[in-house]
mmCIF file of C-alpha atoms in Angstrom:
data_model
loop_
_atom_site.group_PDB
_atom_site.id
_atom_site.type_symbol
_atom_site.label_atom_id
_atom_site.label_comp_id
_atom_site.label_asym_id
_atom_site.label_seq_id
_atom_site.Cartn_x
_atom_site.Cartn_y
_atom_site.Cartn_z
ATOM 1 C CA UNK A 125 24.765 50.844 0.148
ATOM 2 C CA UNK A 126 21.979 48.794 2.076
ATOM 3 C CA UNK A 127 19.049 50.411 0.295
ATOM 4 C CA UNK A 128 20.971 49.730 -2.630
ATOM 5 C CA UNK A 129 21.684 46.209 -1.767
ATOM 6 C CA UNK A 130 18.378 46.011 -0.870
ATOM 7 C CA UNK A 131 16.961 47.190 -4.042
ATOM 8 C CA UNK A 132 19.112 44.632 -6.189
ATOM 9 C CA UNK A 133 17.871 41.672 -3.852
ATOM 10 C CA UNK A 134 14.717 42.459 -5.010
ATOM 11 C CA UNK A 135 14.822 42.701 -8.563
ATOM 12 C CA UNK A 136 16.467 40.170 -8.145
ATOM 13 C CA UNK A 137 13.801 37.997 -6.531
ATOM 14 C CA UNK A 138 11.596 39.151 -9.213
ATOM 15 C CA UNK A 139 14.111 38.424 -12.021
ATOM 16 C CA UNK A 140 14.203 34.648 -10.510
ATOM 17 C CA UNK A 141 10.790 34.518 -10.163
ATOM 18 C CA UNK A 142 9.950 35.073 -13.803
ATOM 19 C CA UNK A 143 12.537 33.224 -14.481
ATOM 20 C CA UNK A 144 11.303 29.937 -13.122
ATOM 21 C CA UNK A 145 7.691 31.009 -14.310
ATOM 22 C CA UNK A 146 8.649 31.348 -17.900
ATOM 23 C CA UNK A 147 10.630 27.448 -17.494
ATOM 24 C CA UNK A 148 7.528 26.157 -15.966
ATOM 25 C CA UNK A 149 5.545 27.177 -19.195
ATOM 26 C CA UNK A 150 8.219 26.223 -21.805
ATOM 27 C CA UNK A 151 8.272 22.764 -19.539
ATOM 28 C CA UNK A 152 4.702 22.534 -20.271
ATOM 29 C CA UNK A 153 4.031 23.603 -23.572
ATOM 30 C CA UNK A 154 7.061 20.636 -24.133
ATOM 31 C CA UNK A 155 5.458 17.954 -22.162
ATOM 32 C CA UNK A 156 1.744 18.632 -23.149
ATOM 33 C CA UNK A 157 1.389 17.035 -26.561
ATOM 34 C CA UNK A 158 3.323 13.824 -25.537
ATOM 35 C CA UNK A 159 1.418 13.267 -21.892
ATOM 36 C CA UNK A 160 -1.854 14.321 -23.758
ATOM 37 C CA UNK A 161 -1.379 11.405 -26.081
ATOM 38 C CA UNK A 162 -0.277 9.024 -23.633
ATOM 39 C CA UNK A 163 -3.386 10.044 -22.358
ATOM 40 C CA UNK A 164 -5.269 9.156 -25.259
ATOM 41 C CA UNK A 165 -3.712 6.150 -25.579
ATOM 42 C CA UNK A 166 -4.778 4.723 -21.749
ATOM 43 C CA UNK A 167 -8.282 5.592 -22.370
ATOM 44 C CA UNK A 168 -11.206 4.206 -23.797
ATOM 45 C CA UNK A 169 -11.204 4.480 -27.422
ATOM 46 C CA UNK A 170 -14.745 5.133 -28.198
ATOM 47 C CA UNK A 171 -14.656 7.650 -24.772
ATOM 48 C CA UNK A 172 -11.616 9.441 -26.408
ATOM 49 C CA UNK A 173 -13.343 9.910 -29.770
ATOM 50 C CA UNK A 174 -15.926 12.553 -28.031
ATOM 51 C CA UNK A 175 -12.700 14.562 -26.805
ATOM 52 C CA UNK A 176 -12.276 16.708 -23.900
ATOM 53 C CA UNK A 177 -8.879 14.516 -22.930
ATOM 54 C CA UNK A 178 -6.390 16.243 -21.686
ATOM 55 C CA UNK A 179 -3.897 14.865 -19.043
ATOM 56 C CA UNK A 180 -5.619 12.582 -17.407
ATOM 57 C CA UNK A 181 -7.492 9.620 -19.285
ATOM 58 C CA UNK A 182 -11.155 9.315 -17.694
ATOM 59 C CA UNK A 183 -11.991 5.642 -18.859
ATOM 60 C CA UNK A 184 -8.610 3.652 -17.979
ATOM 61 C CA UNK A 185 -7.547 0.885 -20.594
ATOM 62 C CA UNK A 186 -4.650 -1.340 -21.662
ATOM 63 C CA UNK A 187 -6.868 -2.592 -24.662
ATOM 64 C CA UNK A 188 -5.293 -0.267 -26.809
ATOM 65 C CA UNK A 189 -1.334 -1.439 -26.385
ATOM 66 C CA UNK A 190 -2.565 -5.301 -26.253
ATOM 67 C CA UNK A 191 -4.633 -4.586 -29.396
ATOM 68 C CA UNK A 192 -1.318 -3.393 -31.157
ATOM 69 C CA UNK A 193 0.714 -5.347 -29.362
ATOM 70 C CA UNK A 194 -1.045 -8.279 -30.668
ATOM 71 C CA UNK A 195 -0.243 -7.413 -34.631
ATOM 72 C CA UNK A 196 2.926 -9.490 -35.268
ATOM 73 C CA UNK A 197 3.975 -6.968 -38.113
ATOM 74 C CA UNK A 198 4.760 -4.655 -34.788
ATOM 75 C CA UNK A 199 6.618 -7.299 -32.810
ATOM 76 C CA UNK A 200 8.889 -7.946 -36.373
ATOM 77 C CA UNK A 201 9.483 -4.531 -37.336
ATOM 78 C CA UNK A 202 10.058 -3.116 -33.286
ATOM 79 C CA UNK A 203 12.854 -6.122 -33.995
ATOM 80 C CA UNK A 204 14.208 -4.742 -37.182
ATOM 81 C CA UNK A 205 14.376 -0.835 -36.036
ATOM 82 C CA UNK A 206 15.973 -2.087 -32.685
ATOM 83 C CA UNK A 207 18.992 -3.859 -34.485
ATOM 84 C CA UNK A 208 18.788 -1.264 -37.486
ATOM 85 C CA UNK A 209 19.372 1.220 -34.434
ATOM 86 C CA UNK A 210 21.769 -0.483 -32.531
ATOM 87 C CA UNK A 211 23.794 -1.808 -35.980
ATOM 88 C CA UNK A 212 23.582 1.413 -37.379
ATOM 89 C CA UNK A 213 24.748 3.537 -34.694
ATOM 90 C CA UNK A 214 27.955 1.245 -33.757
ATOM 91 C CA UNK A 215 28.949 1.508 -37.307
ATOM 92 C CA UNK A 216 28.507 4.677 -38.296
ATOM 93 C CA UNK A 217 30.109 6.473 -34.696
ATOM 94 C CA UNK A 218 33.458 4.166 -35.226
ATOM 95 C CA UNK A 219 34.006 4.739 -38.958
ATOM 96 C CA UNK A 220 33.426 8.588 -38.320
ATOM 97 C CA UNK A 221 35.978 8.383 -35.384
ATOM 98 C CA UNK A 222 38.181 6.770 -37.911
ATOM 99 C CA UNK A 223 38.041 9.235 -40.251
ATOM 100 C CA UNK A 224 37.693 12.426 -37.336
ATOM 101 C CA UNK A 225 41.058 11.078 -36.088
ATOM 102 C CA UNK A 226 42.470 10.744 -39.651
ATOM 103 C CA UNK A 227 41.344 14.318 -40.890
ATOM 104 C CA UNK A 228 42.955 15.438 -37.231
ATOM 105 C CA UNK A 229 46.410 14.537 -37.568
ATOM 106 C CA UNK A 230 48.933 17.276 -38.760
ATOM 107 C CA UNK A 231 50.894 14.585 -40.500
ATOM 108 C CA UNK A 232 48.138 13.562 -43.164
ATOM 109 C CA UNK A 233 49.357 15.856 -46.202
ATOM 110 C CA UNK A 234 45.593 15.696 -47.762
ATOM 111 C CA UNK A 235 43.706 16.097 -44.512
ATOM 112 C CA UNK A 236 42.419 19.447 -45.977
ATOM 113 C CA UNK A 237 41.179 18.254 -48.749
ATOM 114 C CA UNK A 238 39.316 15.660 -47.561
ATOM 115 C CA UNK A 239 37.987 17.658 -44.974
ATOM 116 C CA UNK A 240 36.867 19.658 -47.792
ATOM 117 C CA UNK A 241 35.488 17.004 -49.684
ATOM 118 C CA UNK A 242 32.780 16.273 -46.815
ATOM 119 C CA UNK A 243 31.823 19.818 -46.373
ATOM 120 C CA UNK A 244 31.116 19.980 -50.194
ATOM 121 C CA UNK A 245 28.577 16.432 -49.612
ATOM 122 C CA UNK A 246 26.618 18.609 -46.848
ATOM 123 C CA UNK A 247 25.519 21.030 -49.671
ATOM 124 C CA UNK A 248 25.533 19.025 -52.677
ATOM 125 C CA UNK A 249 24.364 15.660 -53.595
ATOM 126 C CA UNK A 250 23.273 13.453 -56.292
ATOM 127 C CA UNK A 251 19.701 13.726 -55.581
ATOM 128 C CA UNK A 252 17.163 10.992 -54.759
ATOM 129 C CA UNK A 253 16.939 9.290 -58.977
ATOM 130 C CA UNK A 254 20.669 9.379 -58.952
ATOM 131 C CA UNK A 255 21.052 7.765 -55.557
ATOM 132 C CA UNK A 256 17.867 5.205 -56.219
ATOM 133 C CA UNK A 257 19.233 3.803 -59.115
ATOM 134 C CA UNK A 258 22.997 3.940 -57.365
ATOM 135 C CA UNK A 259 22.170 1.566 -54.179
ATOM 136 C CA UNK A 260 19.949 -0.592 -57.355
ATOM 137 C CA UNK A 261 23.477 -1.340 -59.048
ATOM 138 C CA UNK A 262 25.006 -2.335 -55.419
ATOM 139 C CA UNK A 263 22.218 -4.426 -54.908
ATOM 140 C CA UNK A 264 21.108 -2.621 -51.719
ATOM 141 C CA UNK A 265 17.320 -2.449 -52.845
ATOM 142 C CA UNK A 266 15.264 -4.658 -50.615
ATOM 143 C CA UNK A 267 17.925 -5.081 -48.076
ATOM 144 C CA UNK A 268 18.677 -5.201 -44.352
ATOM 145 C CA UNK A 269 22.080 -3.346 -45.171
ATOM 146 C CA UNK A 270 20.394 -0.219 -47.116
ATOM 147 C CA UNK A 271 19.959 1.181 -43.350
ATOM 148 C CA UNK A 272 23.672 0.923 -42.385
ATOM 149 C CA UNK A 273 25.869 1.261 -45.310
ATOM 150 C CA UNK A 274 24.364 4.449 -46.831
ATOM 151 C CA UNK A 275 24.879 6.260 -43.011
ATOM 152 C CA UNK A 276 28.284 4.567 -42.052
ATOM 153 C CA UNK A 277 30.008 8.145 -42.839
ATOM 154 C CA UNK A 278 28.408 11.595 -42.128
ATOM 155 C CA UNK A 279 30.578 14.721 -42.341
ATOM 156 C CA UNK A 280 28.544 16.654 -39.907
ATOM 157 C CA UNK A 281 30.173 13.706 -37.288
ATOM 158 C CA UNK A 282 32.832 14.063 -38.103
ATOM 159 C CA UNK A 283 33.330 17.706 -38.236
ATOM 160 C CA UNK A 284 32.554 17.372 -34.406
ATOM 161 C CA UNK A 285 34.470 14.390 -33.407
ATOM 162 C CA UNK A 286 37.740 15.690 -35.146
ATOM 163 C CA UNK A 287 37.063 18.735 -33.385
ATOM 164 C CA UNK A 288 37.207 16.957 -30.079
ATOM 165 C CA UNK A 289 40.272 15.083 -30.866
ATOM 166 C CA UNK A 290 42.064 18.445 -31.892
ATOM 167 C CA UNK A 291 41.134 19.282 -28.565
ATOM 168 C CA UNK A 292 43.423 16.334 -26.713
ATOM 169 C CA UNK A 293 46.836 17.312 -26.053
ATOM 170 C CA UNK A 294 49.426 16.367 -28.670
ATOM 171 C CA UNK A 295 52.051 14.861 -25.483
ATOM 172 C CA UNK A 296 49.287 11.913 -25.065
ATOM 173 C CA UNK A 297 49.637 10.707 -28.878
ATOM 174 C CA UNK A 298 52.972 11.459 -28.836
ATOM 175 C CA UNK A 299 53.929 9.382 -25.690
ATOM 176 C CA UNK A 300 51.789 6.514 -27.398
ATOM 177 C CA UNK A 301 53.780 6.413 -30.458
ATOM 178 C CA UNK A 302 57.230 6.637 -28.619
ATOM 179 C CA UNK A 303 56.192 3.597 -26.550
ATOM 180 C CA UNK A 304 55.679 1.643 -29.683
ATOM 181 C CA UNK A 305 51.988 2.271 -30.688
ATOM 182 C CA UNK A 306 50.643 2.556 -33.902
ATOM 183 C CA UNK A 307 48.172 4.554 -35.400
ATOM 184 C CA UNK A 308 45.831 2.209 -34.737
ATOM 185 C CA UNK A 309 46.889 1.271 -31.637
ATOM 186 C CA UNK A 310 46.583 4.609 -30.758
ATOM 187 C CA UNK A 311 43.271 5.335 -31.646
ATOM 188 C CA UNK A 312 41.966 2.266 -30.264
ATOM 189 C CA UNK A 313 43.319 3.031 -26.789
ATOM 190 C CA UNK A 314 44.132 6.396 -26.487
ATOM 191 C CA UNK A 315 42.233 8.506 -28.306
ATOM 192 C CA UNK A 316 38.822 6.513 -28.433
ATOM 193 C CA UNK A 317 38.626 6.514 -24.291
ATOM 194 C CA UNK A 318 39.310 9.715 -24.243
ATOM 195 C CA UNK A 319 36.506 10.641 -26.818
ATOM 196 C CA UNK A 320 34.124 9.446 -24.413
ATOM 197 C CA UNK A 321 31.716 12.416 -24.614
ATOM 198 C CA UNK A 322 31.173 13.137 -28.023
ATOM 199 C CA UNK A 323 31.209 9.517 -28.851
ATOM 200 C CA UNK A 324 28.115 10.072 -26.946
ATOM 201 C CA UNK A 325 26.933 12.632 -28.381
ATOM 202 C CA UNK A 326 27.019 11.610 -31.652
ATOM 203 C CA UNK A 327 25.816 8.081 -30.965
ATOM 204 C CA UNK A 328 22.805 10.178 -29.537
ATOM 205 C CA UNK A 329 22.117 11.431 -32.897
ATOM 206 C CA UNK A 330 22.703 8.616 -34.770
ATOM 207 C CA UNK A 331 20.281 6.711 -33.070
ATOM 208 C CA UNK A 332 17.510 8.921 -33.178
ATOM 209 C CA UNK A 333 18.116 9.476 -36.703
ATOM 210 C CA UNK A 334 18.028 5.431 -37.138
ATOM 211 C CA UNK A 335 14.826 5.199 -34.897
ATOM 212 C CA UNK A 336 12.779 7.616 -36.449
ATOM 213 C CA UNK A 337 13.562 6.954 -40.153
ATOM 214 C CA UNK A 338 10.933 5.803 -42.406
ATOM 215 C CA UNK A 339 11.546 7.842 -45.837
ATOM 216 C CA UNK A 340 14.045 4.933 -46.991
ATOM 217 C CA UNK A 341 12.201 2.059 -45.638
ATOM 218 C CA UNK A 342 9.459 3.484 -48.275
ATOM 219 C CA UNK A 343 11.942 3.971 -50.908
ATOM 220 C CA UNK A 344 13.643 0.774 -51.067
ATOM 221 C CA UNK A 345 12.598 -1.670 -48.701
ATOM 222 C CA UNK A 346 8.395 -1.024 -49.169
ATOM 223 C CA UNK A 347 7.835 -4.281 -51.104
ATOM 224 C CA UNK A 348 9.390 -6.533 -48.662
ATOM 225 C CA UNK A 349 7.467 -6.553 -45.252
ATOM 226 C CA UNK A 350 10.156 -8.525 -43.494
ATOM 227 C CA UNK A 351 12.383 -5.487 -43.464
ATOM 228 C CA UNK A 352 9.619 -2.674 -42.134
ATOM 229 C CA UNK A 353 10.300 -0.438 -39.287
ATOM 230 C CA UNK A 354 8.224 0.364 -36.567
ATOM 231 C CA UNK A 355 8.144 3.852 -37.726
ATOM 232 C CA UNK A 356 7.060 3.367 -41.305
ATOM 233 C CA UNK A 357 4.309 0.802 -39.788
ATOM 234 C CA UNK A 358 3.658 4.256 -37.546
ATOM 235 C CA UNK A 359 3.739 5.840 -40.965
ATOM 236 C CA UNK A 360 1.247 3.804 -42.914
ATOM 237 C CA UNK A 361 -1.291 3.474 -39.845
ATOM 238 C CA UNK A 362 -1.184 7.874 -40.075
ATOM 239 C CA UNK A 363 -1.887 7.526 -43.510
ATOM 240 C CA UNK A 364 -4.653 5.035 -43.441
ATOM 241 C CA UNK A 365 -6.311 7.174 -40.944
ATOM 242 C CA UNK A 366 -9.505 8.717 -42.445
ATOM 243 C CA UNK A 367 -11.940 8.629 -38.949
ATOM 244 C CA UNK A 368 -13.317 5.110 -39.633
ATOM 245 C CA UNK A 369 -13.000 2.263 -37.299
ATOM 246 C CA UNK A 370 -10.151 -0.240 -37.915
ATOM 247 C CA UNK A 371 -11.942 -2.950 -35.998
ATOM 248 C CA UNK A 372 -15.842 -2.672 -36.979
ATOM 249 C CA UNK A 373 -18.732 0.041 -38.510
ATOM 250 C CA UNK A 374 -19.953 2.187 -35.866
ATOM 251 C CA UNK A 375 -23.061 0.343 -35.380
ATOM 252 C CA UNK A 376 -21.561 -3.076 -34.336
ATOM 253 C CA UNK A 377 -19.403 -1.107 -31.862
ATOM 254 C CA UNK A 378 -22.083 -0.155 -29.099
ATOM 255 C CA UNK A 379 -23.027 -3.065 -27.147
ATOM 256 C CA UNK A 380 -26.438 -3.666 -25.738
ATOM 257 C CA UNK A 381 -25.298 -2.360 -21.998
ATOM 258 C CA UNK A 382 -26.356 1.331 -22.511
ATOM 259 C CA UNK A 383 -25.021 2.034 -25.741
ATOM 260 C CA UNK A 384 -21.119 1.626 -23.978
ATOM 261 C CA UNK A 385 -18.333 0.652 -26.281
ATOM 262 C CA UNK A 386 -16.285 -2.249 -24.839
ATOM 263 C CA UNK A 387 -12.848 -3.073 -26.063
ATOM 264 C CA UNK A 388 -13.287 -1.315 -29.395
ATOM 265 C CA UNK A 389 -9.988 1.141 -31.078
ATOM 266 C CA UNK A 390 -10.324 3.626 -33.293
ATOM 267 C CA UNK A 391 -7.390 5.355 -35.494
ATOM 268 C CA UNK A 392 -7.236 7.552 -33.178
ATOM 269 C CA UNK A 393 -5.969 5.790 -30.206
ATOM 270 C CA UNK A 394 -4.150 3.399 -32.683
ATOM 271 C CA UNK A 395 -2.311 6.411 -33.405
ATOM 272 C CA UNK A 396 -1.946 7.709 -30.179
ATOM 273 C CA UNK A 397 -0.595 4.068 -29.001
ATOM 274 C CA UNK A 398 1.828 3.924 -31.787
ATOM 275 C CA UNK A 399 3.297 7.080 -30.915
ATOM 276 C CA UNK A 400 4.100 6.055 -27.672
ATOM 277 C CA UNK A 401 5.176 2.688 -28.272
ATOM 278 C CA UNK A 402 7.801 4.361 -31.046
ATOM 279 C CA UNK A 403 8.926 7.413 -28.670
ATOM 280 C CA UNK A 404 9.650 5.083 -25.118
ATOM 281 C CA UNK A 405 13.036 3.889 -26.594
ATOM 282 C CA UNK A 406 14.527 6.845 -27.204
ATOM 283 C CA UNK A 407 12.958 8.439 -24.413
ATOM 284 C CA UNK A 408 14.540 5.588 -21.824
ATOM 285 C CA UNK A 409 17.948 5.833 -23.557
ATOM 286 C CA UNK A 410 17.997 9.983 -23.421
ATOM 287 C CA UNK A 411 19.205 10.556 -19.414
ATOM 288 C CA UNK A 412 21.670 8.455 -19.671
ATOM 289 C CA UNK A 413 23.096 9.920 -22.577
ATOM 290 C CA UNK A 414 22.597 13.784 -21.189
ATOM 291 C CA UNK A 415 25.718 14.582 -19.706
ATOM 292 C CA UNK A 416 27.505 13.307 -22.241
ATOM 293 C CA UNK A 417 25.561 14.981 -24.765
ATOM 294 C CA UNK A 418 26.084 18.283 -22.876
ATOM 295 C CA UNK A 419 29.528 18.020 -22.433
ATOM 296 C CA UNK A 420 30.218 16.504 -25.461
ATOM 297 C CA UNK A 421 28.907 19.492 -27.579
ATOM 298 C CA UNK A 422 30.206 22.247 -25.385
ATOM 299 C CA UNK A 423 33.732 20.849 -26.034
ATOM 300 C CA UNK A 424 33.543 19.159 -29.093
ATOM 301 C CA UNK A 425 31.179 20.940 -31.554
ATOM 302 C CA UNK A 426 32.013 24.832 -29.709
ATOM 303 C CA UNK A 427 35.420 25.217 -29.316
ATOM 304 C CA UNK A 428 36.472 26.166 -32.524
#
């Protein structure tokens, strides 16, 4: 029974140790692209265009944030994704936990079918000439609102929130109502509190969603500057990329010090800078957001 003991200790010492080898690569292999940009982005420009950056930038500079930083197009449309994002997400998590907690009660005679009805709009939809010309006749087209109304309802949200609320016991609503509460009532102070989780959870994926959209901004908001987002600015600066300097030619770059560029950018670390600039948010919000997100799927979006 020792050796035997013995012998399971150490597989199992080996099992843990290529365990937390195989984590440590995955962990790296995830982190590598976005510290090797932020690299990128904290070095010299005209240093970073000969390569060989890795982790670690080897000429340090902030020229490249205060050179985008200065643009006021990025100041206006970090403004417009931030209350796009914000906006967006508030809206679109409390309708779906209107509907989730509609769709969830035994009592609603067409819950079914409406349940139904937004599982058929996950595989089927008007397409983008139908839809286009749709938000044209409701006069969305070069609006602020085409970002909030069009994503106020999304059945895969819903699908998990009512599947959380299915989850409460039925003695809590019931007690509500007996005490005088009504549906409303209810929702606002029962069930939403105790929704906590995968309110989170889906505000988690709202937001991103919000933050990182640019394919609509192009669609229907393109001609109006006012109303660009950072990432479709991100976007356009990709695009316009073609290994050219944004500033000036190559040959007013050098200066006369020993052929050393000073305070120059090149797409390059424009893009690089952009990417991190656009990623922080999201990146800040995340950890505070993880437990919730964790527990939120595990009993929201698994139990059934």
């Amino acid at each position: 029974m020792k050796a035997l003991a013995r012998r399971r200790s150490v597989s199992d010492r080996i099992f843990d140790f290529c365990n937390i080898v195989f984590m440590l690569f995955l962990a790296a292999v995830t982190l590598y692209p976005f510290l090797n940009m932020l690299a990128v982005s904290l070095n010299d420009a005209m240093d970073a265009s000969k390569g060989g950056i890795f982790l670690m930038p080897r000429i340090f500079t902030w020229y490249n944030y205060e050179y985008t930083l200065r643009e006021a197009a990025i100041f206006h449309s970090m403004l417009i994704s931030f209350l796009r994002t914000t906006l967006g997400t508030l809206v679109a998590v409390f309708c779906s936990a209107m509907v989730a907690y509609t769709v969830s009660r035994q009592e609603y005679v067409l819950r079914k079918w409406v349940a139904l009805a937004f599982i058929l709009t996950m595989y089927f939809n008007g397409g983008l000439i139908p839809t286009y010309l749709l938000y044209k006749e409701l006069h969305l087209l070069n609006s602020f609102w085409v970002y909030i109304i069009p994503g106020i309802i999304s059945a895969f949200n819903v699908i998990i929130i009512r599947s959380f609320i299915e989850g409460i016991p039925e003695g809590i609503i019931e007690s509500a109502k007996i005490d005088g509460a009504g549906d409303f009532t209810t929702f606002m102070r029962i069930v939403l509190p105790l929704c906590t989780p995968v309110l989170a959870t889906v505000s988690l994926f709202v937001a991103v969603w919000q933050w990182n959209s640019w394919f609509d901004v192009f669609l229907y908001n393109s001609s109006n500057i006012n109303l660009s987002t950072l990432q479709y600015e991100l976007m356009k600066i990709l695009q316009s990329s073609s290994g050219s300097m944004t500033q000036k030619t190559v040959g007013d770059v050098f200066s006369n010090t020993g052929g050393q560029a000073l305070n120059q950018v090149t797409p390059t670390s424009i893009r690089a800078t952009m990417t991190i600039i656009a990623s922080l948010p999201i990146i800040m919000v995340y950890p505070f957001l993880q437990k919730y997100f964790v527990k939120g799927m595990t009993l929201g979006g698994v139990k059934e």
